[in-house]
DNA sequence: CATTAATACTTTGAACATCAAGCTATATAT
DNA sequence: ATATATAGCTTGATGTTCAAAGTATTAATG
């Protein structure tokens, strides 16, 4: 059986497999990240907290609201997370001196270690993903993912960041 | 800057964009699904519960353990979810008569409605994803996703189902 | 056949992630 | 000076999850 797909037609089984892959891949990434953490020196940090560390990032001092928007959580939720991450010495709060309402976030030495480990995992992952593919093939993949984003954006417009 | 990628090389910016897409797409899917639920007649069911309904599925009566394995949650967690889903009339428990330890799970009329709606969303999503692509291009995409799965499998072997 | 093992599921208690709503501190507008 | 707006924080409630202990049923063993 073949399903209509815009210009072309798509094998029904292929559609099923791709759907399956798309919906399981993220969970698998998270599972591997979790396992990596449990067997590393960073046993006191959850994967969500690592993603917060990643969003806080190394090279600028974003505000709490900025980071919360990126992570798509409320500022209140991020405050709680940051409380924990400060207590566990991954993150530091830096008060802005120009406007003292803002809290800017930065990584500690320990936080930078986690950041780099996480970055490295994702680099390896994408390398693996794109293994044996040339530029043209990568463009096809990116196009497909952008189609998907466009569909989702159409289904539920997001507020600008 | 170009990064070594198996056979070829990959533009660094492309690697970053693809990584970004891969890691945000799942969250975006879930967000759209959540929104669809909130604006439908099914306001009393969460997206995780819908995924349980999806795993329970229409055409066979799987056991609790089987479904829990598919969802990668413990049987205890699924029991709790099923309690809620039974109370809200999406799922029914069916006692096996041959071996009375097993509980087989099935969907109610209401559960089947949700199942079909969810199925339809995913069908449209994959159609959109594969829009304007021919069989060859789809094969490239599937190959890439399978590479990724292989990498993740290597990083953390999963027990067979 | 009675007892022990194993299996399938359920319950319970604790941890974490999350949000909404109300709160504090600071800055801006009137 | 006062009111309004902004940024972040605290709190209480909800949902998801697991590990561990508990119950029911079946299979294995002496």
Short mmCIF file of C-alpha atoms (C1' of nucleotides) in Angstrom, two decimals:
data_model
loop_
_atom_site.label_atom_id
_atom_site.label_comp_id
_atom_site.label_asym_id
_atom_site.label_seq_id
_atom_site.Cartn_x
_atom_site.Cartn_y
_atom_site.Cartn_z
CA UNK A 1 0.00 0.00 0.00
CA UNK A 2 1.22 3.47 -0.83
CA UNK A 3 0.25 6.72 0.82
CA UNK A 4 0.01 10.05 -0.94
CA UNK A 5 2.89 12.30 0.11
CA UNK A 6 2.85 15.80 -1.38
CA UNK A 7 4.53 15.36 -4.72
CA UNK A 8 5.31 11.65 -4.50
CA UNK A 9 4.03 8.51 -2.88
CA UNK A 10 5.45 6.78 0.11
CA UNK A 11 5.57 3.12 0.89
CA UNK A 12 3.24 2.52 3.81
CA UNK A 13 5.72 0.33 5.67
CA UNK A 14 8.43 2.94 5.21
CA UNK A 15 6.12 5.58 6.62
CA UNK A 16 5.54 3.37 9.65
CA UNK A 17 9.23 2.72 10.18
CA UNK A 18 10.15 6.38 9.88
CA UNK A 19 7.41 7.34 12.29
CA UNK A 20 8.67 4.69 14.68
CA UNK A 21 12.24 5.93 14.40
CA UNK A 22 11.28 9.56 14.85
CA UNK A 23 9.32 8.84 17.98
CA UNK A 24 11.77 6.49 19.66
CA UNK A 25 15.04 8.21 18.82
CA UNK A 26 14.69 11.01 21.33
CA UNK A 27 13.93 8.64 24.18
CA UNK A 28 16.91 6.55 23.21
CA UNK A 29 19.18 9.59 23.24
CA UNK A 30 18.00 10.49 26.72
CA UNK A 31 18.42 6.92 27.92
CA UNK A 32 22.01 6.81 26.71
CA UNK A 33 22.73 10.20 28.28
CA UNK A 34 21.28 9.01 31.58
CA UNK A 35 23.43 5.89 31.54
CA UNK A 36 26.54 7.90 30.70
CA UNK A 37 25.86 10.15 33.68
CA UNK A 38 25.30 7.25 36.08
CA UNK A 39 28.67 5.75 35.15
CA UNK A 40 30.55 9.06 35.22
CA UNK A 41 31.90 11.20 38.04
CA UNK A 42 28.69 13.28 37.83
CA UNK A 43 26.22 11.10 39.66
CA UNK A 44 24.38 13.91 41.42
CA UNK A 45 22.96 15.55 38.31
CA UNK A 46 19.91 14.57 36.25
CA UNK A 47 19.63 14.73 32.48
CA UNK A 48 17.21 17.64 32.73
CA UNK A 49 19.75 19.47 34.82
CA UNK A 50 22.43 18.73 32.22
CA UNK A 51 20.16 20.24 29.59
CA UNK A 52 19.86 23.32 31.79
CA UNK A 53 23.66 23.47 32.05
CA UNK A 54 23.78 23.17 28.26
CA UNK A 55 21.32 26.03 27.80
CA UNK A 56 23.14 28.23 30.30
CA UNK A 57 26.25 27.55 28.20
CA UNK A 58 29.83 28.63 28.51
CA UNK A 59 30.30 31.83 26.56
CA UNK A 60 27.74 34.36 27.68
CA UNK A 61 25.79 35.12 30.78
CA UNK A 62 22.14 34.75 29.88
CA UNK A 63 19.36 35.82 32.20
CA UNK A 64 17.04 33.39 33.95
CA UNK A 65 14.13 34.26 31.65
CA UNK A 66 16.24 33.82 28.54
CA UNK A 67 17.34 30.34 29.58
CA UNK A 68 13.83 29.38 30.69
CA UNK A 69 12.48 30.39 27.27
CA UNK A 70 15.09 28.27 25.54
CA UNK A 71 14.26 25.27 27.69
CA UNK A 72 10.55 25.99 27.32
CA UNK A 73 9.91 25.92 31.03
CA UNK A 74 8.62 28.66 33.30
CA UNK A 75 11.07 30.96 35.12
CA UNK A 76 9.80 29.55 38.39
CA UNK A 77 10.75 26.03 37.38
CA UNK A 78 14.19 27.20 36.29
CA UNK A 79 14.70 29.05 39.58
CA UNK A 80 14.18 25.79 41.44
CA UNK A 81 16.55 23.95 39.13
CA UNK A 82 19.17 26.65 39.46
CA UNK A 83 18.85 26.47 43.25
CA UNK A 84 19.79 22.80 43.06
CA UNK A 85 22.55 23.36 40.49
CA UNK A 86 24.09 26.12 42.62
CA UNK A 87 23.96 23.90 45.71
CA UNK A 88 25.68 21.11 43.75
CA UNK A 89 28.27 23.54 42.39
CA UNK A 90 27.48 23.41 38.66
CA UNK A 91 26.03 26.92 38.23
CA UNK A 92 26.53 30.37 39.71
CA UNK A 93 24.22 33.34 39.86
CA UNK A 94 25.63 36.68 38.82
CA UNK A 95 23.69 39.80 39.74
CA UNK A 96 23.58 42.39 36.97
CA UNK A 97 24.89 45.70 38.27
CA UNK A 98 23.12 47.87 35.71
CA UNK A 99 19.64 46.47 36.39
CA UNK A 100 19.59 44.61 39.65
CA UNK A 101 16.35 42.77 38.84
CA UNK A 102 18.19 40.52 36.39
CA UNK A 103 20.03 37.42 37.43
CA UNK A 104 22.66 36.25 34.99
CA UNK A 105 23.67 32.61 34.98
CA UNK A 106 27.12 31.12 34.55
CA UNK A 107 28.82 27.75 34.89
CA UNK A 108 31.31 26.82 37.56
CA UNK A 109 34.41 24.77 36.76
CA UNK A 110 32.37 21.65 37.45
CA UNK A 111 29.55 22.94 35.27
CA UNK A 112 31.95 23.54 32.40
CA UNK A 113 33.17 19.95 32.66
CA UNK A 114 29.63 18.64 32.31
CA UNK A 115 28.95 21.07 29.49
CA UNK A 116 31.94 19.82 27.51
CA UNK A 117 31.11 16.14 28.11
CA UNK A 118 27.57 16.68 26.92
CA UNK A 119 28.74 18.66 23.88
CA UNK A 120 31.15 15.87 23.01
CA UNK A 121 28.44 13.23 23.22
CA UNK A 122 26.24 15.16 20.83
CA UNK A 123 29.10 15.75 18.43
CA UNK A 124 29.79 12.03 18.28
CA UNK A 125 26.11 11.34 17.90
CA UNK A 126 25.70 13.61 14.89
CA UNK A 127 28.88 12.24 13.38
CA UNK A 128 27.39 8.78 13.66
CA UNK A 129 24.09 9.97 12.30
CA UNK A 130 25.72 11.44 9.19
CA UNK A 131 28.23 8.68 8.72
CA UNK A 132 28.90 7.83 5.06
CA UNK A 133 26.78 10.69 3.79
CA UNK A 134 27.85 13.42 1.45
CA UNK A 135 26.77 17.04 1.48
CA UNK A 136 23.88 16.42 -0.85
CA UNK A 137 22.48 13.65 1.32
CA UNK A 138 22.85 15.79 4.42
CA UNK A 139 20.89 18.51 2.71
CA UNK A 140 18.09 16.05 2.05
CA UNK A 141 18.03 15.13 5.72
CA UNK A 142 18.04 18.70 6.88
CA UNK A 143 15.26 19.48 4.44
CA UNK A 144 13.16 16.66 5.83
CA UNK A 145 13.67 17.80 9.40
CA UNK A 146 12.81 21.36 8.42
CA UNK A 147 9.62 20.12 6.73
CA UNK A 148 8.73 18.47 9.99
CA UNK A 149 9.45 21.62 12.00
CA UNK A 150 7.33 23.61 9.56
CA UNK A 151 4.46 21.17 9.98
CA UNK A 152 4.69 21.39 13.74
CA UNK A 153 5.01 25.15 13.65
CA UNK A 154 1.89 25.29 11.50
CA UNK A 155 0.07 22.98 13.90
CA UNK A 156 1.04 25.10 16.90
CA UNK A 157 2.69 28.48 16.30
CA UNK A 158 5.30 29.25 18.94
CA UNK A 159 5.89 32.69 20.40
CA UNK A 160 9.12 34.23 19.11
CA UNK A 161 12.11 33.92 21.33
CA UNK B 1 35.32 24.44 9.61
CA UNK B 2 34.64 20.86 8.63
CA UNK B 3 34.34 17.85 10.89
CA UNK B 4 35.41 14.34 9.99
CA UNK B 5 32.39 12.12 9.44
CA UNK B 6 33.14 8.53 8.62
CA UNK B 7 33.73 8.56 4.89
CA UNK B 8 33.14 12.23 4.26
CA UNK B 9 33.34 15.58 5.98
CA UNK B 10 30.50 17.58 7.37
CA UNK B 11 30.10 21.29 7.51
CA UNK B 12 30.34 22.30 11.17
CA UNK B 13 27.34 24.61 10.99
CA UNK B 14 25.28 21.86 9.36
CA UNK B 15 26.26 19.47 12.15
CA UNK B 16 25.08 22.04 14.69
CA UNK B 17 21.78 22.63 12.90
CA UNK B 18 21.07 18.93 12.54
CA UNK B 19 21.91 18.33 16.20
CA UNK B 20 19.59 21.18 17.12
CA UNK B 21 16.78 19.78 14.96
CA UNK B 22 17.19 16.27 16.30
CA UNK B 23 17.03 17.40 19.90
CA UNK B 24 14.14 19.86 19.56
CA UNK B 25 11.90 17.94 17.20
CA UNK B 26 10.63 15.45 19.75
CA UNK B 27 9.73 18.15 22.25
CA UNK B 28 7.91 20.01 19.51
CA UNK B 29 5.93 16.91 18.56
CA UNK B 30 4.86 16.46 22.16
CA UNK B 31 3.97 20.12 22.50
CA UNK B 32 1.72 19.96 19.44
CA UNK B 33 0.12 16.76 20.68
CA UNK B 34 -0.55 18.37 24.07
CA UNK B 35 -2.16 21.38 22.45
CA UNK B 36 -4.31 19.19 20.22
CA UNK B 37 -5.54 17.33 23.29
CA UNK B 38 -6.34 20.52 25.20
CA UNK B 39 -8.51 21.77 22.35
CA UNK B 40 -10.24 18.42 21.73
CA UNK B 41 -13.01 16.58 23.53
CA UNK B 42 -10.33 14.62 25.43
CA UNK B 43 -9.26 17.09 28.07
CA UNK B 44 -8.84 14.59 30.88
CA UNK B 45 -5.98 12.62 29.34
CA UNK B 46 -2.28 13.48 29.26
CA UNK B 47 0.10 12.89 26.39
CA UNK B 48 1.84 10.10 28.31
CA UNK B 49 -1.49 8.44 28.80
CA UNK B 50 -2.20 8.76 25.07
CA UNK B 51 1.10 7.04 24.40
CA UNK B 52 0.00 4.26 26.72
CA UNK B 53 -3.28 3.99 24.79
CA UNK B 54 -1.22 3.85 21.59
CA UNK B 55 0.96 1.05 22.96
CA UNK B 56 -2.04 -0.90 24.22
CA UNK B 57 -3.37 -0.59 20.67
CA UNK B 58 -6.53 -1.78 19.00
CA UNK B 59 -5.95 -5.18 17.51
CA UNK B 60 -4.59 -7.49 20.18
CA UNK B 61 -4.78 -7.77 23.91
CA UNK B 62 -1.23 -7.39 25.19
CA UNK B 63 -0.28 -8.07 28.77
CA UNK B 64 0.73 -5.37 31.25
CA UNK B 65 4.39 -6.40 31.09
CA UNK B 66 4.44 -6.38 27.30
CA UNK B 67 3.07 -2.86 27.14
CA UNK B 68 5.36 -1.66 29.93
CA UNK B 69 8.37 -3.00 28.02
CA UNK B 70 7.29 -1.19 24.88
CA UNK B 71 6.86 2.06 26.79
CA UNK B 72 10.10 1.45 28.66
CA UNK B 73 8.52 1.96 32.04
CA UNK B 74 8.20 -0.45 34.95
CA UNK B 75 5.08 -2.59 35.30
CA UNK B 76 4.33 -0.77 38.53
CA UNK B 77 4.23 2.57 36.75
CA UNK B 78 1.98 1.14 34.05
CA UNK B 79 -0.37 -0.34 36.65
CA UNK B 80 -0.89 3.14 38.08
CA UNK B 81 -1.45 4.63 34.64
CA UNK B 82 -3.91 1.88 33.74
CA UNK B 83 -5.78 2.51 37.00
CA UNK B 84 -6.30 6.10 35.88
CA UNK B 85 -7.15 5.14 32.30
CA UNK B 86 -9.72 2.60 33.49
CA UNK B 87 -11.26 5.17 35.82
CA UNK B 88 -11.48 7.64 32.91
CA UNK B 89 -12.94 4.98 30.61
CA UNK B 90 -10.18 4.69 28.01
CA UNK B 91 -8.87 1.23 28.90
CA UNK B 92 -10.24 -2.04 30.21
CA UNK B 93 -8.51 -4.89 32.00
CA UNK B 94 -9.22 -8.37 30.73
CA UNK B 95 -8.25 -11.31 32.92
CA UNK B 96 -6.69 -14.18 31.03
CA UNK B 97 -8.61 -17.34 31.73
CA UNK B 98 -5.79 -19.74 30.87
CA UNK B 99 -3.24 -18.16 33.24
CA UNK B 100 -4.98 -15.94 35.73
CA UNK B 101 -1.80 -14.09 36.68
CA UNK B 102 -1.82 -12.20 33.39
CA UNK B 103 -3.83 -9.07 32.84
CA UNK B 104 -4.56 -8.28 29.23
CA UNK B 105 -5.28 -4.71 28.23
CA UNK B 106 -7.83 -3.42 25.76
CA UNK B 107 -9.31 -0.09 24.68
CA UNK B 108 -12.83 1.05 25.35
CA UNK B 109 -14.84 2.86 22.69
CA UNK B 110 -13.44 6.12 24.03
CA UNK B 111 -9.93 4.69 24.00
CA UNK B 112 -10.30 3.67 20.37
CA UNK B 113 -11.34 7.22 19.47
CA UNK B 114 -8.17 8.60 21.04
CA UNK B 115 -6.09 5.88 19.41
CA UNK B 116 -7.38 6.80 15.95
CA UNK B 117 -6.90 10.53 16.48
CA UNK B 118 -3.32 9.97 17.59
CA UNK B 119 -2.65 7.65 14.67
CA UNK B 120 -4.02 10.21 12.27
CA UNK B 121 -1.81 12.96 13.70
CA UNK B 122 1.28 10.84 13.23
CA UNK B 123 0.28 9.90 9.72
CA UNK B 124 -0.07 13.55 8.77
CA UNK B 125 3.21 14.31 10.49
CA UNK B 126 5.17 11.73 8.52
CA UNK B 127 3.48 12.83 5.32
CA UNK B 128 4.67 16.33 6.02
CA UNK B 129 8.11 15.11 6.92
CA UNK B 130 8.46 13.25 3.63
CA UNK B 131 6.78 15.87 1.51
CA UNK B 132 8.36 16.28 -1.91
CA UNK B 133 10.74 13.39 -1.38
CA UNK B 134 11.12 10.37 -3.60
CA UNK B 135 11.87 6.80 -2.53
CA UNK B 136 15.60 7.27 -2.85
CA UNK B 137 15.60 10.31 -0.59
CA UNK B 138 13.44 8.53 1.95
CA UNK B 139 15.92 5.71 2.00
CA UNK B 140 18.70 8.18 2.78
CA UNK B 141 16.70 9.50 5.71
CA UNK B 142 15.87 6.08 7.03
CA UNK B 143 19.53 5.12 6.71
CA UNK B 144 20.55 8.16 8.75
CA UNK B 145 18.04 7.39 11.48
CA UNK B 146 19.17 3.78 11.56
CA UNK B 147 22.80 4.94 11.88
CA UNK B 148 21.73 6.97 14.86
CA UNK B 149 19.89 4.05 16.43
CA UNK B 150 22.97 1.87 15.88
CA UNK B 151 25.16 4.45 17.58
CA UNK B 152 22.80 4.64 20.54
CA UNK B 153 22.49 0.88 20.69
CA UNK B 154 26.26 0.64 20.76
CA UNK B 155 26.46 3.26 23.49
CA UNK B 156 23.87 1.43 25.60
CA UNK B 157 22.77 -2.04 24.56
CA UNK B 158 19.09 -2.62 25.29
CA UNK B 159 17.68 -5.92 26.52
CA UNK B 160 15.75 -7.75 23.80
CA UNK B 161 12.03 -7.44 23.84
"C1'" DC C 1 0.83 -33.94 47.44
"C1'" DA C 2 2.76 -30.38 50.11
"C1'" DT C 3 6.12 -27.09 49.92
"C1'" DT C 4 9.03 -24.07 47.52
"C1'" DA C 5 10.15 -21.26 43.36
"C1'" DA C 6 8.95 -18.39 40.02
"C1'" DT C 7 5.98 -15.28 37.62
"C1'" DA C 8 2.66 -11.36 36.86
"C1'" DC C 9 0.79 -7.80 38.63
"C1'" DT C 10 -0.30 -4.26 42.38
"C1'" DT C 11 0.54 -1.05 46.17
"C1'" DT C 12 3.18 2.25 48.59
"C1'" DG C 13 6.52 5.77 49.65
"C1'" DA C 14 9.86 8.78 47.95
"C1'" DA C 15 12.02 11.72 44.39
"C1'" DC C 16 11.80 14.81 40.65
"C1'" DA C 17 9.84 18.07 37.17
"C1'" DT C 18 6.49 21.12 36.37
"C1'" DC C 19 3.05 24.94 36.62
"C1'" DA C 20 0.06 28.65 38.41
"C1'" DA C 21 -0.49 32.09 41.57
"C1'" DG C 22 1.01 35.00 44.76
"C1'" DC C 23 5.28 37.43 46.66
"C1'" DT C 24 9.62 40.51 46.80
"C1'" DA C 25 12.81 43.61 44.82
"C1'" DT C 26 13.91 46.84 41.47
"C1'" DA C 27 13.13 50.04 37.71
"C1'" DT C 28 10.15 53.05 34.95
"C1'" DA C 29 6.21 56.13 34.07
"C1'" DT C 30 2.91 59.55 35.48
"C1'" DA D 1 5.44 60.28 45.34
"C1'" DT D 2 2.80 56.93 43.69
"C1'" DA D 3 1.46 53.60 40.50
"C1'" DT D 4 2.75 50.34 37.12
"C1'" DA D 5 5.74 47.11 34.99
"C1'" DT D 6 9.40 43.77 35.03
"C1'" DA D 7 12.47 39.91 36.78
"C1'" DG D 8 12.91 36.58 39.59
"C1'" DC D 9 11.54 33.70 43.76
"C1'" DT D 10 8.53 30.78 46.78
"C1'" DT D 11 4.87 27.74 47.60
"C1'" DG D 12 1.38 24.23 47.00
"C1'" DA D 13 -0.54 21.06 43.96
"C1'" DT D 14 -0.24 17.64 40.15
"C1'" DG D 15 1.82 14.12 37.23
"C1'" DT D 16 5.44 10.65 36.22
"C1'" DT D 17 8.57 7.60 37.72
"C1'" DC D 18 11.04 3.91 40.32
"C1'" DA D 19 12.33 0.52 43.95
"C1'" DA D 20 10.81 -2.42 47.21
"C1'" DA D 21 7.55 -4.96 49.48
"C1'" DG D 22 3.03 -7.38 49.00
"C1'" DT D 23 -0.67 -10.52 46.73
"C1'" DA D 24 -2.32 -13.97 43.60
"C1'" DT D 25 -1.44 -17.64 40.68
"C1'" DT D 26 1.21 -21.19 38.47
"C1'" DA D 27 5.16 -24.37 38.04
"C1'" DA D 28 8.72 -27.22 40.00
"C1'" DT D 29 10.50 -30.35 43.37
"C1'" DG D 30 11.29 -33.64 46.87
#
